[in-house]
Coordinates of C-alpha atoms and ligand atoms in Angstrom, one line a residue:
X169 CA 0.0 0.0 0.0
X170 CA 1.1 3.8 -0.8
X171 CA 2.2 5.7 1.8
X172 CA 0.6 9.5 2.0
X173 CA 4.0 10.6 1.8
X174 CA 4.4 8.8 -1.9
X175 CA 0.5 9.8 -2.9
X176 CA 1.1 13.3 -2.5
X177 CA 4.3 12.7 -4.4
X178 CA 2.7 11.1 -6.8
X179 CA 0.1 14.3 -7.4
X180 CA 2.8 16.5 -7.8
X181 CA 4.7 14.7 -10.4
X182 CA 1.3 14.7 -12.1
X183 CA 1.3 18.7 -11.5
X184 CA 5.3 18.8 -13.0
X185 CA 6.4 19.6 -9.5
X186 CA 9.1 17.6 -7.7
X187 CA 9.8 18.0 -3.9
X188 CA 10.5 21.2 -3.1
X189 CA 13.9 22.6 -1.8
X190 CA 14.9 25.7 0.1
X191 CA 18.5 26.9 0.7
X192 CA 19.0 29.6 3.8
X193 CA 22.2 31.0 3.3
X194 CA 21.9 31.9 6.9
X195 CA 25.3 33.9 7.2
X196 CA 28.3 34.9 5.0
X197 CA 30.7 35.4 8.0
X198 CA 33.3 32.6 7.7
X199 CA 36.5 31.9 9.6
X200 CA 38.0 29.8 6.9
X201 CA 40.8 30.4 4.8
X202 CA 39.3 27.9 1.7
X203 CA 40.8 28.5 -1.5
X204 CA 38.2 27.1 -3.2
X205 CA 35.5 29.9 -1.7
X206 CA 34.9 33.5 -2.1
X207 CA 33.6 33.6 1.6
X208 CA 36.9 32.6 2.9
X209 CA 37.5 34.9 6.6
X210 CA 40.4 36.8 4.1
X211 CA 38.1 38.0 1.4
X212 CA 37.2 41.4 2.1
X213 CA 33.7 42.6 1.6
X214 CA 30.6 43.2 3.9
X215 CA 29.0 40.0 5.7
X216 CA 26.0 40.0 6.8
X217 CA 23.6 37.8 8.6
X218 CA 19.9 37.3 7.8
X219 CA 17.5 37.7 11.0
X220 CA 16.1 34.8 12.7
X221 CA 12.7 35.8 12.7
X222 CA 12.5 37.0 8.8
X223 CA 13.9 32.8 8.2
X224 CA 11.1 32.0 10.3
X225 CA 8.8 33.7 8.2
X226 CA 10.6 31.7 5.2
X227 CA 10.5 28.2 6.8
X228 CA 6.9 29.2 7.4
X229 CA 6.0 29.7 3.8
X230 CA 8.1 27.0 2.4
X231 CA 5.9 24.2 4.4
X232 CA 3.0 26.2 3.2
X233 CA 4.3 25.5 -0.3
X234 CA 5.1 21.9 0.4
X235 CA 8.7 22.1 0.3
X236 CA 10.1 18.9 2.1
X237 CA 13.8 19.6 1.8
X238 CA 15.0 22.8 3.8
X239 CA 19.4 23.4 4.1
X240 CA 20.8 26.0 6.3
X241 CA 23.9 27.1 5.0
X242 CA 26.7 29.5 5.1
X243 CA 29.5 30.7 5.7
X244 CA 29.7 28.9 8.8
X245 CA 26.2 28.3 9.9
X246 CA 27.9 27.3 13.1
X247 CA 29.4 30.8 13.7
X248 CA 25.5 31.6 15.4
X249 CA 25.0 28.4 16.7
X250 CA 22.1 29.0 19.3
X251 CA 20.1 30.7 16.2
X252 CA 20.8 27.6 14.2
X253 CA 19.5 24.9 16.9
X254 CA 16.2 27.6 16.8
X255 CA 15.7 27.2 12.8
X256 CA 16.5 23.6 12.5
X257 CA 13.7 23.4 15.5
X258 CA 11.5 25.5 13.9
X259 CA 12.0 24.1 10.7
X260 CA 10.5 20.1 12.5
X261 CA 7.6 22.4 14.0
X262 CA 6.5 23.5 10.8
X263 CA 6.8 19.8 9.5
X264 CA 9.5 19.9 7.0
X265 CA 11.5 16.4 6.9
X266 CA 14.7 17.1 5.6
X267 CA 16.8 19.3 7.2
X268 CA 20.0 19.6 6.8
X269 CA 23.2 22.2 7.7
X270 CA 26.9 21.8 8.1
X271 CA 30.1 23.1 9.4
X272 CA 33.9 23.6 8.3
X273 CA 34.4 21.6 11.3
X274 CA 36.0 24.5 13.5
X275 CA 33.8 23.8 16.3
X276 CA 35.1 20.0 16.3
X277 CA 38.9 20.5 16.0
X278 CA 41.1 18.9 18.9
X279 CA 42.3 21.9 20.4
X280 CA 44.2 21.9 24.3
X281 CA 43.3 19.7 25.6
X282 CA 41.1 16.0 26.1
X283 CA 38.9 18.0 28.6
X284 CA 38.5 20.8 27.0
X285 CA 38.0 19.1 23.4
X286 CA 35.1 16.9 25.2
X287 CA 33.3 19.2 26.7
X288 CA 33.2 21.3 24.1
X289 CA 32.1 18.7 21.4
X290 CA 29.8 17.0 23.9
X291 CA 27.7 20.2 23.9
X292 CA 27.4 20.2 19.9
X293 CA 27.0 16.7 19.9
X294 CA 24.2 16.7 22.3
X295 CA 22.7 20.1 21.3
X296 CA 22.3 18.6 17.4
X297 CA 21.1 15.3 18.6
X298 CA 17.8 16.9 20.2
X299 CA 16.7 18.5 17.0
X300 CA 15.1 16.6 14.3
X301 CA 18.4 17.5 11.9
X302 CA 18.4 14.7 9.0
X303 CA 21.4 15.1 7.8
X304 CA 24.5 17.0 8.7
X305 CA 27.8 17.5 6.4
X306 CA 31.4 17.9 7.5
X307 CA 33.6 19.6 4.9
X308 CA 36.5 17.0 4.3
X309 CA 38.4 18.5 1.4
X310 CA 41.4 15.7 1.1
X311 CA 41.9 12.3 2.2
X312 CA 45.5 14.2 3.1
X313 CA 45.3 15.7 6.7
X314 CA 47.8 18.5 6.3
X315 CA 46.7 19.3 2.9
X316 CA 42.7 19.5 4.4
X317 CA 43.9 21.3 7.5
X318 CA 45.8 24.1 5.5
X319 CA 42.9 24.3 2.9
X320 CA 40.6 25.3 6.0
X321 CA 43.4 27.0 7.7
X322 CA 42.6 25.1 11.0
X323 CA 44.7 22.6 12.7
X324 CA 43.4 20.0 14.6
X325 CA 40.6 19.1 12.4
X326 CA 41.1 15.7 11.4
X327 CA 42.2 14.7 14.8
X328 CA 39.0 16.1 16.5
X329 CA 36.7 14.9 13.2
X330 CA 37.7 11.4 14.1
X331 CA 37.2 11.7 18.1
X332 CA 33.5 13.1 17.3
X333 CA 32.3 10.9 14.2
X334 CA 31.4 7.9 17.1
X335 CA 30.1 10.4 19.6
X336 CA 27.6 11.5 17.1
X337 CA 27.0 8.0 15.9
X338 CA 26.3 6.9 19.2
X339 CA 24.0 9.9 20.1
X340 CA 21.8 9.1 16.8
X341 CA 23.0 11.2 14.4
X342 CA 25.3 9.9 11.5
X343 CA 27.4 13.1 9.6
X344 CA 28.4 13.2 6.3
X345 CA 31.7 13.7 4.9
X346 CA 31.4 16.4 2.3
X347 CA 34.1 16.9 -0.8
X348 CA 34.2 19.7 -2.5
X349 CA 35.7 18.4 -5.7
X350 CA 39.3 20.0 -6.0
X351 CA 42.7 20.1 -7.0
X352 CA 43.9 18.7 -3.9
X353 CA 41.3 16.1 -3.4
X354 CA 44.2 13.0 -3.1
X355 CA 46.4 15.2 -1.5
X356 CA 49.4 16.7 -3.4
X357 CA 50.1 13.9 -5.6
X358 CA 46.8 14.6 -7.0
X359 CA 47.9 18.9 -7.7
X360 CA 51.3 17.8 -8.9
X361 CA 50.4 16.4 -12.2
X362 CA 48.3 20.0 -13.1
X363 CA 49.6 21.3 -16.4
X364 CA 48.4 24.9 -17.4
X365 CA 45.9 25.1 -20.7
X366 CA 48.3 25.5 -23.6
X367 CA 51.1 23.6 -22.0
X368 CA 49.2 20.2 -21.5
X369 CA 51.1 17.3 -23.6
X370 CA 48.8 14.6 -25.2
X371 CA 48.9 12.0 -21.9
X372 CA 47.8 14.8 -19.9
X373 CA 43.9 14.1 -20.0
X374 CA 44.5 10.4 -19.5
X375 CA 47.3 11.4 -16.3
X376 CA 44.5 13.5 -15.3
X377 CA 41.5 10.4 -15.4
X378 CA 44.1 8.0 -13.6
X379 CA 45.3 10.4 -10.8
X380 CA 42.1 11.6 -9.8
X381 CA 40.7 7.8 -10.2
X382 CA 43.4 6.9 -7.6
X383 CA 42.5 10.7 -5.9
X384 CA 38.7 9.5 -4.8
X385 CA 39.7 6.0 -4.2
X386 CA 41.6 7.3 -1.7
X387 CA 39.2 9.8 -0.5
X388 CA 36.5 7.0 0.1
X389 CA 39.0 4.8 1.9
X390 CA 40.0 7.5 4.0
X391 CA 36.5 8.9 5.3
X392 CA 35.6 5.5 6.1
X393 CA 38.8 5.1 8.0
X394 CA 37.7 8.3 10.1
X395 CA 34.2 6.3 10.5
X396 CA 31.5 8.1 8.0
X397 CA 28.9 6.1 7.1
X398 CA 27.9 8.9 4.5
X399 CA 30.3 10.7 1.7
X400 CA 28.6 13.6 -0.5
X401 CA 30.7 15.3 -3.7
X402 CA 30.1 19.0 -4.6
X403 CA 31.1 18.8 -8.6
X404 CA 33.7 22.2 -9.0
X405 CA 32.2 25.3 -8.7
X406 CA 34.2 28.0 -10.7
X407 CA 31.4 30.6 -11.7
X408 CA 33.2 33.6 -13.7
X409 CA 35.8 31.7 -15.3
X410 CA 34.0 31.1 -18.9
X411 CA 30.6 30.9 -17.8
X412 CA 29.6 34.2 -18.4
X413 CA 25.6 33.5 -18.4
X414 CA 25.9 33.2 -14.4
X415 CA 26.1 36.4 -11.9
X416 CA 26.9 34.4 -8.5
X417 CA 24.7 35.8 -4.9
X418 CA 26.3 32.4 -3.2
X419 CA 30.1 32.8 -3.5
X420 CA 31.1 29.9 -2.7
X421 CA 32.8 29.8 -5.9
X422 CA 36.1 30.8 -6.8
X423 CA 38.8 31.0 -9.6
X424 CA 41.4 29.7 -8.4
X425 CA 42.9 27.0 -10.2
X426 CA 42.2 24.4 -7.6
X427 CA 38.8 24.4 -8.3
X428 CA 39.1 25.2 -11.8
X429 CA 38.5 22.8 -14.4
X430 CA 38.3 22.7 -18.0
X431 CA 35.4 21.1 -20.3
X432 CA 38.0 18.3 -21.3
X433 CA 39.2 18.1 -17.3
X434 CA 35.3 17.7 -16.5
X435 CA 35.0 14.8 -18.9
X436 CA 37.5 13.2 -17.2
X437 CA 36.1 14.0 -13.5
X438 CA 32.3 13.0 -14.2
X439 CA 34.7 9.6 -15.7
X440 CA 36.7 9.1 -12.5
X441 CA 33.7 9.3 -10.9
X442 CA 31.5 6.7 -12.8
X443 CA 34.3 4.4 -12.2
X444 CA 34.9 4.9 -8.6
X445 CA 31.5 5.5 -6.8
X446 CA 30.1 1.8 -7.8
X447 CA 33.1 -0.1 -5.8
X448 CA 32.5 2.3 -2.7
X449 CA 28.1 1.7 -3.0
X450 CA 28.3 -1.2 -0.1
X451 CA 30.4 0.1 2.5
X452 CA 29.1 4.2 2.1
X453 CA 26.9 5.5 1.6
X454 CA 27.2 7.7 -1.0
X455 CA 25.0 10.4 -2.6
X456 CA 26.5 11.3 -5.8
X457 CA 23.7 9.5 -8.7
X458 CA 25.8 7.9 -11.4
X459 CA 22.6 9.2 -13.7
X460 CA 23.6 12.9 -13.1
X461 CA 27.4 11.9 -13.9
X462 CA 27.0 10.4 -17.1
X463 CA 24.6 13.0 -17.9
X464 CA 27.2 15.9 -17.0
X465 CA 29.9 14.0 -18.7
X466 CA 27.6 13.6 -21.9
X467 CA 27.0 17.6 -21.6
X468 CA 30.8 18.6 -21.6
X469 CA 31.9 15.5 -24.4
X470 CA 29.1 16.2 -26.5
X471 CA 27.5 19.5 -25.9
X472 CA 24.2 17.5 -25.3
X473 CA 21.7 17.9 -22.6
X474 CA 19.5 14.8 -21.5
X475 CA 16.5 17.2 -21.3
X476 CA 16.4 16.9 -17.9
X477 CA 17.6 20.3 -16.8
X478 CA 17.8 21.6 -13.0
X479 CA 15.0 22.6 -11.2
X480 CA 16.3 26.0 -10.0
X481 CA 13.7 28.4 -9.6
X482 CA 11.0 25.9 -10.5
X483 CA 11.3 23.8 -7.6
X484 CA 14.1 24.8 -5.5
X485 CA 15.4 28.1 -4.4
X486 CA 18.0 29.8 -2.7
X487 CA 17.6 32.6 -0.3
X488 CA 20.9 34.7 -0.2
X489 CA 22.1 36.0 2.9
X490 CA 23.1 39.7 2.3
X491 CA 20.0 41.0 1.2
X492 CA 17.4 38.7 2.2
X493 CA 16.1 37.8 -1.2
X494 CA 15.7 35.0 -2.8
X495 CA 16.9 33.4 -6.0
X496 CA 16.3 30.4 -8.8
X497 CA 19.2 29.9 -7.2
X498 CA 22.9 30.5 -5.9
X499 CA 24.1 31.2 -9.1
X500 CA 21.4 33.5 -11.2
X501 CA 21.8 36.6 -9.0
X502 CA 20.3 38.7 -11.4
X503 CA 16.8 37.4 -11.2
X504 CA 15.9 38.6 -8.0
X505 CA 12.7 37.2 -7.2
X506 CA 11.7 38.9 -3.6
X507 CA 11.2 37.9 -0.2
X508 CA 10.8 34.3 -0.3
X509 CA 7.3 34.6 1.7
X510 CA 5.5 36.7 -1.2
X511 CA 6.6 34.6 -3.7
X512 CA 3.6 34.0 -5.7
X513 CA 4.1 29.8 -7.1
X514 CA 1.7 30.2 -9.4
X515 CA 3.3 32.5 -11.7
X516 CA 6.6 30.1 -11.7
X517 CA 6.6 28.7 -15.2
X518 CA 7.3 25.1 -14.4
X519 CA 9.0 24.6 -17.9
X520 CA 11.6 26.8 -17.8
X521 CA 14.5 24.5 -16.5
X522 CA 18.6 25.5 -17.0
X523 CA 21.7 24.1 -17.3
X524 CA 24.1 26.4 -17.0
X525 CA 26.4 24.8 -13.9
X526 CA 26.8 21.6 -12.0
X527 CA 25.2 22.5 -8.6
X528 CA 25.0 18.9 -7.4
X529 CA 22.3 20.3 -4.9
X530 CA 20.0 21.1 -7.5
X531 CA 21.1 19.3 -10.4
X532 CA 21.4 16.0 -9.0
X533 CA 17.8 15.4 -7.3
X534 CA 16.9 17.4 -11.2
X535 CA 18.5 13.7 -12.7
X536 CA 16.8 11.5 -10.7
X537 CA 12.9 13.0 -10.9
X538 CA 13.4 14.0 -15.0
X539 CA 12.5 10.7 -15.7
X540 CA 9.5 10.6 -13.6
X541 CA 8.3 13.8 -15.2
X542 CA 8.7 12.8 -18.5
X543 CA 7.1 9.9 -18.1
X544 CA 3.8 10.7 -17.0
X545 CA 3.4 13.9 -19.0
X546 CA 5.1 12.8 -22.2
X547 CA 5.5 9.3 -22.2
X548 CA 6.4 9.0 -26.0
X549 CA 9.1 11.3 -25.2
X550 CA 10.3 8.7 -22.5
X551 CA 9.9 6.2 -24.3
X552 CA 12.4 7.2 -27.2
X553 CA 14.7 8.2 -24.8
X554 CA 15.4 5.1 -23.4
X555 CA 15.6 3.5 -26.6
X556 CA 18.5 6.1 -27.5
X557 CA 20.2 6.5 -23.8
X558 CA 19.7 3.0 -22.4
X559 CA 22.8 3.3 -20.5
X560 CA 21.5 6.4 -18.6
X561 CA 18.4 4.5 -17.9
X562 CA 20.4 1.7 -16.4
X563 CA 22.3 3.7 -14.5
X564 CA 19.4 5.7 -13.4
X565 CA 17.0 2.2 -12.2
X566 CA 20.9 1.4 -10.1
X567 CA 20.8 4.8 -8.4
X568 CA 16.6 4.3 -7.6
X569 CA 17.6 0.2 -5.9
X570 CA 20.4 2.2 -4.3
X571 CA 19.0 5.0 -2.8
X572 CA 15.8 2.8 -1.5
X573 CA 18.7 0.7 0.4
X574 CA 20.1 3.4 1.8
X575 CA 16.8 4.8 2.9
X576 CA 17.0 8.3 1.2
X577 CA 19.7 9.0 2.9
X578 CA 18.6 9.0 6.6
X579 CA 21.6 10.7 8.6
X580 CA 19.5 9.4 11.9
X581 CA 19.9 6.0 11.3
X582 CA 23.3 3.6 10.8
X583 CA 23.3 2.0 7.1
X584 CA 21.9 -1.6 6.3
X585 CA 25.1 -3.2 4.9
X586 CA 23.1 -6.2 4.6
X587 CA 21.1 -3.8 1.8
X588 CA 24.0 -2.5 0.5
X589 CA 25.8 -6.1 0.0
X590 CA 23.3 -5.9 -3.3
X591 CA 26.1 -3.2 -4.2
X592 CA 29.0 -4.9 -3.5
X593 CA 32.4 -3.5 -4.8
X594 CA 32.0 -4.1 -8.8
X595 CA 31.2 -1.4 -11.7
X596 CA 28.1 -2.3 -12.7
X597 CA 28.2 -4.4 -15.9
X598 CA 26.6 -1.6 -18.0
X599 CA 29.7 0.8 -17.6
X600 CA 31.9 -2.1 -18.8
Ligands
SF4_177 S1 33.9 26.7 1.8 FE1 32.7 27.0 3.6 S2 34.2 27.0 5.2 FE2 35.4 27.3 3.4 S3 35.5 29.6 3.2 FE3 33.7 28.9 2.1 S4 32.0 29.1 3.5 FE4 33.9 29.1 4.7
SF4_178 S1 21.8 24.6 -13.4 FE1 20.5 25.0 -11.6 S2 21.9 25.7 -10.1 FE2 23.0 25.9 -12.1 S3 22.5 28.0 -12.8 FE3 20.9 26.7 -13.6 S4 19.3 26.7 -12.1 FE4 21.1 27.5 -11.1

């Protein structure tokens, strides 16, 4: 028998609406040094914070528009931690399921001493425990301590991560380890073999697939050495380097080369990936759909989009920190929609979908629910698709078994590796 929660899914698939998403950038203040981020504590521009009460008023709409998935982001939405414990709590009082925030991990690093590391993490621990938080991410940016820990600019980090990961486990709550994809993902090795555009010689692409093959092999192996049950990858975010269609509000984007990559370099990424996800499936669980990555790779080989573009501004929306408005999403800051809580839904034309960057957090749930779409509004449509992409179909009815076994994900419970066995370490036959 159907659950409510699937009916009313159901109707809005029938309605060409998916489940809605919200992303609160809550803050811009950031005590980071990331390379990979314009919000980094060294960039120099006004931060702001938005007011409790006016996200309130968001959270407050958003369940009156039936969005089930609300992030709280930054900065470092931990920087205002007592506000944070309020909206995640206000968020479950208004009945939204998914919540979800994260941290840099500065409030976690091993610091002094035992005693003071303890009772400092024991309050966070606790504190995040209570709410009804689904999932919370911990920035992990290579399976190389040092390399992570001066990417942050923290010390400590991996050292305290490690302590905490049980503690959390233990009090109910299972983190996610979260990779921004970048440069310095395997740890130097992986930067070293970097040649600038113009000077690459003709093994460099295939240099680049193996390195950064060997790069998240180590990366999974590593964050399941530290204990996380969960791994998450944020594809490379360089808005303003070539994309010239995109005016970024959420700056977490940068230039710098480490998280810069070129079309041919993003080929070879979205490849690395499809090959190393599948022998990770039954020991993490892991987010990243291998339906969105052969559909990215696809768009950069071919110039070809699947027809299932993202949902930003359709679905999802971002609401940007420094003035309080809110936005298709991070990236298209100059269509300024208006305070989140007058948005009027029904003038959102539900067709209008985009392409233009690799936002996992938009794109990726966009991959899995295109098909769905299309197949109960334009079934013929569907239908010739899968005759001309079956191996994007395959892939795609993988990522559906997979994410059923790992229960959408649920960062309050511990993983079935009985479930997951059904994934054990092998590429799945249809990417041989
Ligand atoms: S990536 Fe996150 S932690 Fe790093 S500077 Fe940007 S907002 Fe801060
Ligand atoms: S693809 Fe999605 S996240 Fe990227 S610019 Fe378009 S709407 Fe925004």
């Amino acid at each position: 028998m159907l659950a409510q929660s699937d009916l009313t899914r159901y109707f809005k698939i029938i309605q060409n609406k998916i489940p809605g998403q919200l992303i609160i950038q809550m803050t811009d203040h950031c005590n980071a040094l990331c390379p990979q981020c314009g919000m980094r504590k060294t960039a120099d521009f006004q931060r702001s914070i938005l007011e409790v009460d006016k996200i309130k008023r968001y959270i407050d709409k958003a369940a009156e528009n039936g969005v089930e998935a609300i992030s709280f982001t930054g900065g470092e939405p931990m920087l205002f931690f007592k506000q944070l414990v309020e909206l995640i709590d206000h968020a479950a009082k208004a009945g939204i399921e998914y919540i979800r925030t994260g941290t840099n991990g500065y409030m976690l690093r091993y610091g002094k001493s035992e005693d003071e590391f303890q009772s400092r993490v024991r309050r966070v621990v606790d504190a995040l425990a209570k709410t009804k938080l689904r999932n919370f991410w911990i920035s992990i940016d290579s399976a190389d301590p040092k390399t992570h820990e001066e990417m942050r600019g923290f010390d400590g980090l991996i050292k305290g991560i490690e302590k905490v990961v049980p503690m959390f486990h233990e009090a109910g709550l299972y983190p996610s380890a979260n990779l921004g994809i970048n440069r310095n993902l395997g740890g130097p090795r992986t930067m070293a073999i970097f040649q600038e555009p113009g000077q690459q010689d003709d093994q460099y692409l295939e240099r680049f697939h193996d390195e950064f093959c060997a790069g998240f092999d180590r990366f999974y192996r590593f964050v399941k050495d530290m204990g996380f049950t969960t791994v998450n990858m944020c594809y490379p975010m360089s808005v303003g380097t070539g994309n010239d269609e995109l005016a970024s509000v959420y700056t977490a984007t940068s230039i710098d080369k480490v998280v810069n990559f070129s079309r041919q370099e993003r080929v070879q990424l979205f490849n690395a990936l499809l090959q190393v996800v599948p022998q990770y499936r039954s020991e993490l669980r892991i987010f990243t759909p291998l339906a969105s990555l052969y559909a990215l790779k696809k768009q950069y080989q071919e110039g070809k989009d699947l027809g299932y573009g993202c949902r930003g501004g359709v679905d999802f929306f971002f609401v940007d920190s420094k003035d309080g408005k809110t936005y298709p999403c991070g990236f298209r800051g100059d269509e300024n929609l208006g305070d989140y809580d007058q948005l009027d839904m029904s003038t959102v034309d539900r067709n209008d979908t985009c392409n233009k960057c690799d936002w996992e957090c938009f794109r990726d749930p966009s991959f899995l629910f295109g098909p769905f779409l299309e197949g109960i509004r334009t079934p013929i449509s569907l239908f010739r698709k899968l005759k001309k992409e079956p191996l994007f179909f395959d892939l795609w009815r993988c990522d559906l078994a997979y994410y059923q076994a790992c229960e959408l994900f649920s960062g309050r419970k511990a993983p079935d590796y009985g479930k997951l066995q059904n994934f054990l370490r092998e590429r799945p036959s249809i990417l041989n």
